[in-house]
PDB file of C-alpha atoms in Angstrom:
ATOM      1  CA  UNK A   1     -38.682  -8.022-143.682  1.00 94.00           C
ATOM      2  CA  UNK A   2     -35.455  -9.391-143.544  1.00 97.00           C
ATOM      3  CA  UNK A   3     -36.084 -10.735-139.856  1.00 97.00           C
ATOM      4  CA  UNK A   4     -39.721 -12.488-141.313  1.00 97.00           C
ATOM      5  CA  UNK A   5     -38.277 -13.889-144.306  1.00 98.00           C
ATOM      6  CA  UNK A   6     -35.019 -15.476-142.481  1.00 98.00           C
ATOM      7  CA  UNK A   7     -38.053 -17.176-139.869  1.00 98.00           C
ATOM      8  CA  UNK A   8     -39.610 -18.587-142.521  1.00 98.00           C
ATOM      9  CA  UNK A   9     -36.593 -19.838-144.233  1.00 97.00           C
ATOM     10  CA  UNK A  10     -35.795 -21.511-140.823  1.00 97.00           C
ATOM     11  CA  UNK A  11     -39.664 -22.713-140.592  1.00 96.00           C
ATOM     12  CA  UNK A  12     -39.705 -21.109-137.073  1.00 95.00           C
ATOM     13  CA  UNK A  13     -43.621 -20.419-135.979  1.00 95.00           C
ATOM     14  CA  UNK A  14     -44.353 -16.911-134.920  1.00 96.00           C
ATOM     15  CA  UNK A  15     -46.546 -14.364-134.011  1.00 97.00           C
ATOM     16  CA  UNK A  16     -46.283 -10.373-134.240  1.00 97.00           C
ATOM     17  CA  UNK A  17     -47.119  -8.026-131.638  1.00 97.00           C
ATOM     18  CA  UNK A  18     -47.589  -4.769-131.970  1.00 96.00           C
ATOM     19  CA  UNK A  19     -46.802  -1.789-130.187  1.00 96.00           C
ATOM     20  CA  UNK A  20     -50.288  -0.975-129.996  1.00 96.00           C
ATOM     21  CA  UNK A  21     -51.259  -4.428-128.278  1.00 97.00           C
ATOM     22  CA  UNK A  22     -48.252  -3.939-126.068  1.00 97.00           C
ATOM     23  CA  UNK A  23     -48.777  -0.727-124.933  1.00 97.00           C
ATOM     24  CA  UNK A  24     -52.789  -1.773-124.529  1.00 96.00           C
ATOM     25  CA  UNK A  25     -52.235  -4.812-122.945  1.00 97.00           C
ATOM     26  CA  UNK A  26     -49.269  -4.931-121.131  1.00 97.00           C
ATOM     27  CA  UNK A  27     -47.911  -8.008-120.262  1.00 98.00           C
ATOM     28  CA  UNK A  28     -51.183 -10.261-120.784  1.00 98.00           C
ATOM     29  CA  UNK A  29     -50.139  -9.291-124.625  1.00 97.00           C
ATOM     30  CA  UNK A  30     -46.718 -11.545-124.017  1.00 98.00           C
ATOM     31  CA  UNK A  31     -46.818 -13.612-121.214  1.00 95.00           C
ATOM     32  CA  UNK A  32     -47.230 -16.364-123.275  1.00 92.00           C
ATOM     33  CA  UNK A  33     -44.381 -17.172-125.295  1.00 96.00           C
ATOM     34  CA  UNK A  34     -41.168 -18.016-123.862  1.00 95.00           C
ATOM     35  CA  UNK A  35     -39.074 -16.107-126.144  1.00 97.00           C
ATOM     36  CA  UNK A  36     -40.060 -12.340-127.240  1.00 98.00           C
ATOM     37  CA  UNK A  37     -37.580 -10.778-130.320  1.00 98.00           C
ATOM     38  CA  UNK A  38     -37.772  -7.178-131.635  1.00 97.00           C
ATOM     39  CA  UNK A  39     -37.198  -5.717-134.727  1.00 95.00           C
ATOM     40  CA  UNK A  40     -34.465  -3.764-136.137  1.00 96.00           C
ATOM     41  CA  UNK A  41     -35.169   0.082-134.119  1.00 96.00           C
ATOM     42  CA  UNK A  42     -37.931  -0.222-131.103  1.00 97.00           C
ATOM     43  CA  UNK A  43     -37.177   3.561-130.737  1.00 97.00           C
ATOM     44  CA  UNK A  44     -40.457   4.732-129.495  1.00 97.00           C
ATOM     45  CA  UNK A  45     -41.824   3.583-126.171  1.00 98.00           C
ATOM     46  CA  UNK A  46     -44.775   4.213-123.742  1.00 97.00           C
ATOM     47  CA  UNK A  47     -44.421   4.324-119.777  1.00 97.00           C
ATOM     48  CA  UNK A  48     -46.828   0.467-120.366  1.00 97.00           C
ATOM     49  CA  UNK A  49     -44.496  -0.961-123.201  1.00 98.00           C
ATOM     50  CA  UNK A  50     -41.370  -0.829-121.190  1.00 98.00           C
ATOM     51  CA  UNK A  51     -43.086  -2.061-117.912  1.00 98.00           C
ATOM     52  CA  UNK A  52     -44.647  -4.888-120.170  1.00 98.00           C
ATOM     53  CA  UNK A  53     -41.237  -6.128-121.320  1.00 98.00           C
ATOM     54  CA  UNK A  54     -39.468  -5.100-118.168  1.00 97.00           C
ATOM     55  CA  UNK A  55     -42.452  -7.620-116.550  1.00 97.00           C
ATOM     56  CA  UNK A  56     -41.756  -9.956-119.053  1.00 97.00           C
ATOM     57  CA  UNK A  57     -37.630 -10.323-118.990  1.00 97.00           C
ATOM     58  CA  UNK A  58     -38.015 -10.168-114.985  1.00 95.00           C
ATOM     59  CA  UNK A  59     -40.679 -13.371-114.998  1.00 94.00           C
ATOM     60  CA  UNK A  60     -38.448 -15.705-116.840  1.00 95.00           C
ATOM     61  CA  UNK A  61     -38.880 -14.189-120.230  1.00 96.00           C
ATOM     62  CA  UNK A  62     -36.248 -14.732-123.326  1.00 97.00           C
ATOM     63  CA  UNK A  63     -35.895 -11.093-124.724  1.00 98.00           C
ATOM     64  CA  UNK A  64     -34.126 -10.637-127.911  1.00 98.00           C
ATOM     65  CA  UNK A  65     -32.901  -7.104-128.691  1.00 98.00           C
ATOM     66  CA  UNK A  66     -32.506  -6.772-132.662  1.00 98.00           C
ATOM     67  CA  UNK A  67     -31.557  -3.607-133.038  1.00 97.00           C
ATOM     68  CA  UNK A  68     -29.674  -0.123-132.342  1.00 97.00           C
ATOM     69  CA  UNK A  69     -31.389   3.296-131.498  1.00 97.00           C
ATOM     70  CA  UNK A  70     -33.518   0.949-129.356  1.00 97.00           C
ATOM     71  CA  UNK A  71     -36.035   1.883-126.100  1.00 98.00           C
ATOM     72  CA  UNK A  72     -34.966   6.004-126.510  1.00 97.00           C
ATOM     73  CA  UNK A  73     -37.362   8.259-126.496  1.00 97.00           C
ATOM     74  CA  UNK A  74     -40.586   8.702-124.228  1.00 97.00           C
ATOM     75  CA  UNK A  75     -43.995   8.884-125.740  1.00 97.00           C
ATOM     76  CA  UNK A  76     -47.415   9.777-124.915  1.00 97.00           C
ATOM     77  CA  UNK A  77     -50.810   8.306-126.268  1.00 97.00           C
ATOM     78  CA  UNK A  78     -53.749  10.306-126.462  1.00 96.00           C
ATOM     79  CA  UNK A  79     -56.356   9.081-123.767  1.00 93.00           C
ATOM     80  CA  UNK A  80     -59.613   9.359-126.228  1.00 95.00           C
ATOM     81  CA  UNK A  81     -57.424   8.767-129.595  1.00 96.00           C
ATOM     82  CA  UNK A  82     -54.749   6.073-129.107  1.00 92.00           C
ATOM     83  CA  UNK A  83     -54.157   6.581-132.861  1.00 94.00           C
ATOM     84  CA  UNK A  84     -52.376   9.919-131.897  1.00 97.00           C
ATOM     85  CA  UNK A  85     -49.059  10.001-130.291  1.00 96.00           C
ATOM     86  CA  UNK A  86     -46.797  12.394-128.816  1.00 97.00           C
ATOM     87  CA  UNK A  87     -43.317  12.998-128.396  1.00 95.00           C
ATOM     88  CA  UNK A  88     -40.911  15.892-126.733  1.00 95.00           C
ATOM     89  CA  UNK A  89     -37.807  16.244-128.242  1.00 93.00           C
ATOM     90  CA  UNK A  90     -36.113  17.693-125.098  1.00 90.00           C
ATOM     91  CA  UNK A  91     -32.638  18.727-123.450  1.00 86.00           C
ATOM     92  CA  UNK A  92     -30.553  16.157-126.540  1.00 87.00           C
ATOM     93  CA  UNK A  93     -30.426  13.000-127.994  1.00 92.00           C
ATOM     94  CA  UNK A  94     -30.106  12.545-131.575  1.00 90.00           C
ATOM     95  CA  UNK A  95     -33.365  14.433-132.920  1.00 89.00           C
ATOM     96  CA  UNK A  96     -35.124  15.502-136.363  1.00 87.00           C
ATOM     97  CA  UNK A  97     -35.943  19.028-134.076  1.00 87.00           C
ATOM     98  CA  UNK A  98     -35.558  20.102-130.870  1.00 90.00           C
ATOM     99  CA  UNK A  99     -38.345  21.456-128.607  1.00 91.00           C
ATOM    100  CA  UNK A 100     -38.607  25.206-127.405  1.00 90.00           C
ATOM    101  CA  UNK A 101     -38.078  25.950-124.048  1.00 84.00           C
ATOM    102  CA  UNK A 102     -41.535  25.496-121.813  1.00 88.00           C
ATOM    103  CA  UNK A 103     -42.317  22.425-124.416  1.00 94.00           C
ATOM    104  CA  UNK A 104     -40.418  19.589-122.538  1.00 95.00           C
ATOM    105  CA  UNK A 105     -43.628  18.411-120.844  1.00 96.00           C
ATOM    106  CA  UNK A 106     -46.385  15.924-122.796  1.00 95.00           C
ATOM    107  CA  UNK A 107     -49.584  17.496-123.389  1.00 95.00           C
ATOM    108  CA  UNK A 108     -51.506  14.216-123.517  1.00 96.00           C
ATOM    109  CA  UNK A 109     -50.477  13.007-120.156  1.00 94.00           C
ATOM    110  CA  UNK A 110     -48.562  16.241-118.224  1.00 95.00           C
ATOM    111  CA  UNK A 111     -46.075  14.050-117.851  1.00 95.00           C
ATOM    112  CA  UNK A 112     -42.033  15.104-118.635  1.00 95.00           C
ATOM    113  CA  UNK A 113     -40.859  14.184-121.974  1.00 95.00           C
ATOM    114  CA  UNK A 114     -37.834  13.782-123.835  1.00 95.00           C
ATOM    115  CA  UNK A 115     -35.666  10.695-123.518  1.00 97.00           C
ATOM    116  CA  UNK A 116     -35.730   7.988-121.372  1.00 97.00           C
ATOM    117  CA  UNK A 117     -32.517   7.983-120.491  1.00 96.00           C
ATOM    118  CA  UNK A 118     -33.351  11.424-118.912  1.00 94.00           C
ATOM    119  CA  UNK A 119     -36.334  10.267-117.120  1.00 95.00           C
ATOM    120  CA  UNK A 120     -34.838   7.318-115.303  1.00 95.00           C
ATOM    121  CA  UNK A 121     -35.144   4.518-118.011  1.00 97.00           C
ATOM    122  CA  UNK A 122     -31.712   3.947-119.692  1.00 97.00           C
ATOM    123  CA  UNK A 123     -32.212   1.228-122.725  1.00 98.00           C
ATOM    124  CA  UNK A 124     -29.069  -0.353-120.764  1.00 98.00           C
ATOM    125  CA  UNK A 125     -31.158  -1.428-117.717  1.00 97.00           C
ATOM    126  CA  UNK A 126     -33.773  -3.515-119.946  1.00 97.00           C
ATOM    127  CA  UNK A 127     -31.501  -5.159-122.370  1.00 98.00           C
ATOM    128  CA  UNK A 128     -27.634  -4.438-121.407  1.00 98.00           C
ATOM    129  CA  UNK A 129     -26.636  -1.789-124.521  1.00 98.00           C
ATOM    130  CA  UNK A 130     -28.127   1.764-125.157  1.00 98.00           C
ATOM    131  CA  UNK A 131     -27.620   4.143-128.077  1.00 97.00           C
ATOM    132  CA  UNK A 132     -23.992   5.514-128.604  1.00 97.00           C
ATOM    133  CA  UNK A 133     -22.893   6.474-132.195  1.00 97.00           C
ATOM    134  CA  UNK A 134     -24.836   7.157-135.350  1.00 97.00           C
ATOM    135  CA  UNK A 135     -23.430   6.757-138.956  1.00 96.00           C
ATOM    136  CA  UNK A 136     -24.710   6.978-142.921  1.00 93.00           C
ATOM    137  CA  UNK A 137     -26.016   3.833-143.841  1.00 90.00           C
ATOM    138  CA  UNK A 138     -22.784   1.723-143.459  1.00 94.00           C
ATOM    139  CA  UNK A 139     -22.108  -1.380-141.660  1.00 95.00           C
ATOM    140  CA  UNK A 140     -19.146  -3.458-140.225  1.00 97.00           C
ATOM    141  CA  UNK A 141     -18.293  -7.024-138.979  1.00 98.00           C
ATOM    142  CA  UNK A 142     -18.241  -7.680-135.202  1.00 98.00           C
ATOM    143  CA  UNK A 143     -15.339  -9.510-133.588  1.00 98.00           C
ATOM    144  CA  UNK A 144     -16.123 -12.429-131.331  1.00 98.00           C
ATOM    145  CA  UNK A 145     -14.927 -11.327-127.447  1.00 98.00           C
ATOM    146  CA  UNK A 146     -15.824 -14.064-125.498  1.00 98.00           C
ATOM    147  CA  UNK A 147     -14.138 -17.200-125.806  1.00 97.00           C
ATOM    148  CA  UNK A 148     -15.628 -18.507-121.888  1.00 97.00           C
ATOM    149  CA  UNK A 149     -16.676 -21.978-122.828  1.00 97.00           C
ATOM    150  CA  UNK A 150     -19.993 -21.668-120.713  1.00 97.00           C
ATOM    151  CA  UNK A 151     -21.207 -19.474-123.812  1.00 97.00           C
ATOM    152  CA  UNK A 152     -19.585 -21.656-126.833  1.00 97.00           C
ATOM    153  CA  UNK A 153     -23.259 -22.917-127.410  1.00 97.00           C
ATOM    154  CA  UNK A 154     -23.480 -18.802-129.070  1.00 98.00           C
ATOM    155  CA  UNK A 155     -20.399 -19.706-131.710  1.00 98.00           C
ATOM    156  CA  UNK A 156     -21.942 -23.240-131.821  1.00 97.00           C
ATOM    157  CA  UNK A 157     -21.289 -24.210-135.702  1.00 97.00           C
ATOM    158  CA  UNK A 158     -19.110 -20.832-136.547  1.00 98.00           C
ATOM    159  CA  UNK A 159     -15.123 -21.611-137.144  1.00 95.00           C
ATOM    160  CA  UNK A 160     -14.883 -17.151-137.673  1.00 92.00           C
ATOM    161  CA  UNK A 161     -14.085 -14.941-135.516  1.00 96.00           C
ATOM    162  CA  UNK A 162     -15.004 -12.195-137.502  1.00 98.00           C
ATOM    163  CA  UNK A 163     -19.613 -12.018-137.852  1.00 98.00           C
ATOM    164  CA  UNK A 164     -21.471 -10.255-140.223  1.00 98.00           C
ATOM    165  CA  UNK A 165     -18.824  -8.902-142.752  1.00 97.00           C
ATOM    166  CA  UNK A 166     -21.713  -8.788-145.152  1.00 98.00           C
ATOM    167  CA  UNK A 167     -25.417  -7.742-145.103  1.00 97.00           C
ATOM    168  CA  UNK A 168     -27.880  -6.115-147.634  1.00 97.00           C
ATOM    169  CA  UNK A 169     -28.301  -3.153-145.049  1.00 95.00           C
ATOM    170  CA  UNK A 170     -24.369  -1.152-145.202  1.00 94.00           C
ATOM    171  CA  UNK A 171     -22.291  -4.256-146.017  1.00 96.00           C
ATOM    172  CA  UNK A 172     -22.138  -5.068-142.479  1.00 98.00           C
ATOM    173  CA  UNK A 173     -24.091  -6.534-139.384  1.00 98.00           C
ATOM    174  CA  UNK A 174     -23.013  -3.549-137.072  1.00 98.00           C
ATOM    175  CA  UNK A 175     -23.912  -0.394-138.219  1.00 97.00           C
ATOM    176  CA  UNK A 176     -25.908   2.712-139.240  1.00 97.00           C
ATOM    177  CA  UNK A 177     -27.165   3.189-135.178  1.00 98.00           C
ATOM    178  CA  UNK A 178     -24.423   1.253-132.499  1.00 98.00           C
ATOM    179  CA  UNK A 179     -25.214   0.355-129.025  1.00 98.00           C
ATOM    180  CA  UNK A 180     -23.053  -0.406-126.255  1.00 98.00           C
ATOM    181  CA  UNK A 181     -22.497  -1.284-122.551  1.00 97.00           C
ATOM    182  CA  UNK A 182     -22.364   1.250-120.052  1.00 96.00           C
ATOM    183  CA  UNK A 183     -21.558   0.033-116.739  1.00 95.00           C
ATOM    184  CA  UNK A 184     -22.815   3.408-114.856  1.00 94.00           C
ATOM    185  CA  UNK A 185     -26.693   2.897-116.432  1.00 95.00           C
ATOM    186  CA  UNK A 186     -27.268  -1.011-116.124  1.00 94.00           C
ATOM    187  CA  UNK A 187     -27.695  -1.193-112.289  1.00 91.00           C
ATOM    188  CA  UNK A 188     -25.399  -3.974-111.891  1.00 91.00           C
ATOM    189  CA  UNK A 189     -26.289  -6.400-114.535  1.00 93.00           C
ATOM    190  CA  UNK A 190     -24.243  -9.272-114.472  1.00 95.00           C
ATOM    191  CA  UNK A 191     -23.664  -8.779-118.659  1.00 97.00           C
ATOM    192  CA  UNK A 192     -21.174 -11.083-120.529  1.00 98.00           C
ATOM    193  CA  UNK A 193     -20.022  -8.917-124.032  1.00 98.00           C
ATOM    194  CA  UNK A 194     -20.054 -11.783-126.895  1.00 98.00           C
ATOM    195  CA  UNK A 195     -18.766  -9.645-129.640  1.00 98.00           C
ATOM    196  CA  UNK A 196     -18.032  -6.446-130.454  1.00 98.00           C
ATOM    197  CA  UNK A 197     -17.677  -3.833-133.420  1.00 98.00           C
ATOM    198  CA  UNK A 198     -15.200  -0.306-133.367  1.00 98.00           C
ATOM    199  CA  UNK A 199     -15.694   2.299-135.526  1.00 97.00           C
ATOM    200  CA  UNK A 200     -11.770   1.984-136.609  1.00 94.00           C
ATOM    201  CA  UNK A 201     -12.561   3.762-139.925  1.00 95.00           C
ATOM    202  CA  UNK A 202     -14.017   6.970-138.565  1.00 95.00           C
ATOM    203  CA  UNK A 203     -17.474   7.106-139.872  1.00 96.00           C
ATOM    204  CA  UNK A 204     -19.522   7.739-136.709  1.00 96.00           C
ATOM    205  CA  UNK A 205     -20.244  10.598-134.576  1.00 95.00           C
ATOM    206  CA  UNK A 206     -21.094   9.974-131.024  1.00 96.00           C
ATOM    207  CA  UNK A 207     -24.947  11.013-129.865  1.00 96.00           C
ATOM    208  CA  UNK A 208     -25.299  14.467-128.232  1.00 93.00           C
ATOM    209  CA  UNK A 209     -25.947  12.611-124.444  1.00 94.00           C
ATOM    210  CA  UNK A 210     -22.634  10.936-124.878  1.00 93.00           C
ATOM    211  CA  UNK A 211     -20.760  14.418-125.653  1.00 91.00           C
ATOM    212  CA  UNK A 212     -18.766  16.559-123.172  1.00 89.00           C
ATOM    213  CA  UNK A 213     -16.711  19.076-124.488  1.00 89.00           C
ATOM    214  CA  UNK A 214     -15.213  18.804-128.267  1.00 88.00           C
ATOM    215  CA  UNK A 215     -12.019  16.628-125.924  1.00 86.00           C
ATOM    216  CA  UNK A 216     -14.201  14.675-124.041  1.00 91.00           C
ATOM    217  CA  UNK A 217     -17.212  12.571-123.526  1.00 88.00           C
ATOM    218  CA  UNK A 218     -19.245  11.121-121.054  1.00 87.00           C
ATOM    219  CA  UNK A 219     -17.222   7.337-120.522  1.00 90.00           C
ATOM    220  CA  UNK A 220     -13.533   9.464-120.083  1.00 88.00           C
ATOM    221  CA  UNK A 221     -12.722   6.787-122.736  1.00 90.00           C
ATOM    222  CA  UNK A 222     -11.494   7.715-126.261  1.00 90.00           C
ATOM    223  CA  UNK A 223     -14.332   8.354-128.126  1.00 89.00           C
ATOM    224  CA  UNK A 224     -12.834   5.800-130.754  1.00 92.00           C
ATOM    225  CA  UNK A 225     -13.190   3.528-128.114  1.00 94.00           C
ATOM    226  CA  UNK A 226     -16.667   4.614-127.155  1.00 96.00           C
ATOM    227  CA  UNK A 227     -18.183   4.525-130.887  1.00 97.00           C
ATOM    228  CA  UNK A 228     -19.195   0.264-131.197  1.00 97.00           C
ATOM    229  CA  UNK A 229     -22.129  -2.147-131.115  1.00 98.00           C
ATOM    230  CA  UNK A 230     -21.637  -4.606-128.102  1.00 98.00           C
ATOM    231  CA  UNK A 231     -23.200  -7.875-128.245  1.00 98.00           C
ATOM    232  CA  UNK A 232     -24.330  -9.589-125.369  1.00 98.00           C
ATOM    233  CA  UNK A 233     -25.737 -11.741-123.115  1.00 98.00           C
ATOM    234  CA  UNK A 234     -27.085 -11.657-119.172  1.00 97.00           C
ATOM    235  CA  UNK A 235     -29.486 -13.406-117.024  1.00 96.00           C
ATOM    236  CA  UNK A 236     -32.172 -12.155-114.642  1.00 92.00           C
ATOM    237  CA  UNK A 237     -32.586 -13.594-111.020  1.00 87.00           C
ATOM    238  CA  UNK A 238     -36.022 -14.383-112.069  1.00 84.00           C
ATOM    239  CA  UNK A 239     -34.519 -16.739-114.459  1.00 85.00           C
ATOM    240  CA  UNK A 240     -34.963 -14.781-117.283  1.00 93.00           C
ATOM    241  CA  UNK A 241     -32.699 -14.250-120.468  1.00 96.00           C
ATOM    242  CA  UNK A 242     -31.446 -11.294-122.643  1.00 98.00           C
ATOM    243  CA  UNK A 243     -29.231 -11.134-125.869  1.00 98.00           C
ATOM    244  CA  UNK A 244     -28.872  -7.953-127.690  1.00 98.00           C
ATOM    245  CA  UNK A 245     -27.126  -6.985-130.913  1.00 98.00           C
ATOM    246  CA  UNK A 246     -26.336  -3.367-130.294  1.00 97.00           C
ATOM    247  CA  UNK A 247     -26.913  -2.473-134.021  1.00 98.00           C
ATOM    248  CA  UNK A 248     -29.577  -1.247-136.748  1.00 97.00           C
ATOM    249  CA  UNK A 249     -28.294  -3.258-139.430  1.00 98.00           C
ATOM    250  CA  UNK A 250     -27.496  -6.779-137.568  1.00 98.00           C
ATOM    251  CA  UNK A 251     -31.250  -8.087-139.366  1.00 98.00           C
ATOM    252  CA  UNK A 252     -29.761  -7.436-142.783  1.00 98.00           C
ATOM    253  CA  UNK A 253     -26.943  -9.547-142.532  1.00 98.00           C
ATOM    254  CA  UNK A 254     -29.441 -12.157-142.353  1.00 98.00           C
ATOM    255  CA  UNK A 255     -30.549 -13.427-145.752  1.00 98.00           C
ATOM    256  CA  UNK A 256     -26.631 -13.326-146.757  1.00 98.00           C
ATOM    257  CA  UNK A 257     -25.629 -16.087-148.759  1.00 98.00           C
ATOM    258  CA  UNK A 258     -29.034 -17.679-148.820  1.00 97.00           C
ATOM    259  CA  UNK A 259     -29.484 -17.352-145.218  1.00 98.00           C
ATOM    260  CA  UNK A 260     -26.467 -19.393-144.922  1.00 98.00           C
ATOM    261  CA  UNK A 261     -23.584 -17.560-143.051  1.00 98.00           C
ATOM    262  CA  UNK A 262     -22.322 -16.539-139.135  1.00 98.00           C
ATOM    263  CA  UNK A 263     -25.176 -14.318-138.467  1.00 98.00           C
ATOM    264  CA  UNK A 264     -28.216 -16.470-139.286  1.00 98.00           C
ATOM    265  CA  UNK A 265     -25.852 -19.514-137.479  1.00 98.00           C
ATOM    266  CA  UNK A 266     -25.328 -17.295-134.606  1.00 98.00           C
ATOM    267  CA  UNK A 267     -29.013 -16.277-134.311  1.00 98.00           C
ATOM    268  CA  UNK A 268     -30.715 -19.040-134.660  1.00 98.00           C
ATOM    269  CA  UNK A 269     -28.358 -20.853-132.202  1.00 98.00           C
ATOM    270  CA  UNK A 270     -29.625 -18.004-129.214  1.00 98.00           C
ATOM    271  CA  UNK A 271     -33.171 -18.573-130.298  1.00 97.00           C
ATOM    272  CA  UNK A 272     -33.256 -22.874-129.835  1.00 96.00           C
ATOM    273  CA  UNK A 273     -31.598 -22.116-126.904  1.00 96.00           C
ATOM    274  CA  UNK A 274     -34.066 -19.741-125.404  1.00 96.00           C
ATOM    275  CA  UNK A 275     -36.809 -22.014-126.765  1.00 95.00           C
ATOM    276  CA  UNK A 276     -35.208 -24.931-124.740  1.00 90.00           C
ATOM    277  CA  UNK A 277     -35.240 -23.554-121.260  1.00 70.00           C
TER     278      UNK A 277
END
């Protein structure tokens, strides 16, 4: 809601697609519109949603990621009842349960469950960040990175350096679930990091997939280093555009202020610019 009221504060037309269209439809659903934004956690996806928006980013598309936790785990539909879905909690990943060994396969579809990441599909190879630290509901301010002047039209309007140290979800436009780059799941992306936000207080705990041992973790990084939201920015060779927050809370921050602060600036400037190519 924070997302639909800051549109209509900035008397931006839209329409709302859902899942169910998306996963029905495939791309017919979006082809249409020259820029495509999420919400604050697209966590769920079908094998059709994520060719739908891969089809869409890779045609010339403006994708706008919104959230954290985003494009995670793997679902299944039923083929008589679409109203029932079905997911396998398997192998890790940040989870309400786990499944039993012998339940890692879908029964709807027979087809391996569990997260994409697992089955070939990292979140980083559709919009640049995947899931990488989870916290209570807290926030923090990003720090702006990328001072290249081929992206000032980003910072267009915004004398701080500092974004989103405020919000009405944690205090804070990065927080509650962080994504970040990951060079080793993106195939090659050509991906420019805009901002950034470190856990320097201590308040998040890296996702099971990211772990090692209780010394080490997946990057060989720090895992101080490991636990922030990455902002950023990359073209397709289609033509095609993506900007993605990296973080749960970045829709809160918002409505700040009477919509009037870095984060709505910073937003809206990536939208008119989408809208303009």
């Amino acid at each position: 809601s924070h997302l639909i009221a800051w549109l209509h504060n900035k008397n931006m037309n839209f329409d709302i697609i859902t899942d169910d269209e998306l996963d029905r439809d495939g791309l017919a659903a979006i082809s249409g519109y020259k820029t495509l934004m999420t919400g604050s956690h697209p966590e769920y996806h079908t094998p059709n949603t994520l060719d739908a928006l891969t089809e869409y980013r890779d045609s010339g598309g403006g994708l706008i990621y919104l959230g954290g936790n985003g494009f995670y785990w793997k679902i299944a539909r039923h083929p008589e009842d679409p109203s029932l879905l079905e997911i396998r909690r398997s192998e890790d990943g940040i989870r309400a349960w786990a499944a039993e060994p012998g339940e890692y396969y879908n029964a709807f579809d027979g087809n391996y469950g569990g997260l994409w990441r697992r089955n070939g599909r990292p979140p980083q190879q559709l919009v640049g960040v995947g899931f990488t630290a989870q916290a209570n509901f807290v926030g923090m301010p990003y720090k702006r990175t990328c001072y290249d002047s081929e992206f000032d039209w980003v910072f267009e309007g915004i004398d701080d350096d500092l974004l989103g140290d405020f919000g009405y979800s944690g205090h804070g436009a990065a927080g509650f679930e962080l994504d970040r780059r990951d060079e080793k799941l993106d195939q090659g992306l050509k991906i420019t990091t805009l901002a950034q936000s470190f856990d320097v207080e201590n308040k998040f705990v890296l996702v099971p997939e990211e772990i090692l041992t209780h010394l080490t973790n997946l990057s060989g990084a720090p895992e101080m280093d490991v636990k922030r939201a990455d902002m950023v920015y990359f073209k397709t060779n289609m033509g095609g555009q993506v900007f993605s927050t990296g973080s749960i809370t970045f829709c809160g921050s918002l409505p700040w202020n009477n919509f009037d602060n870095n984060i709505s600036k910073l937003l809206e400037n990536v939208i008119r610019k989408f809208l303009a190519v």
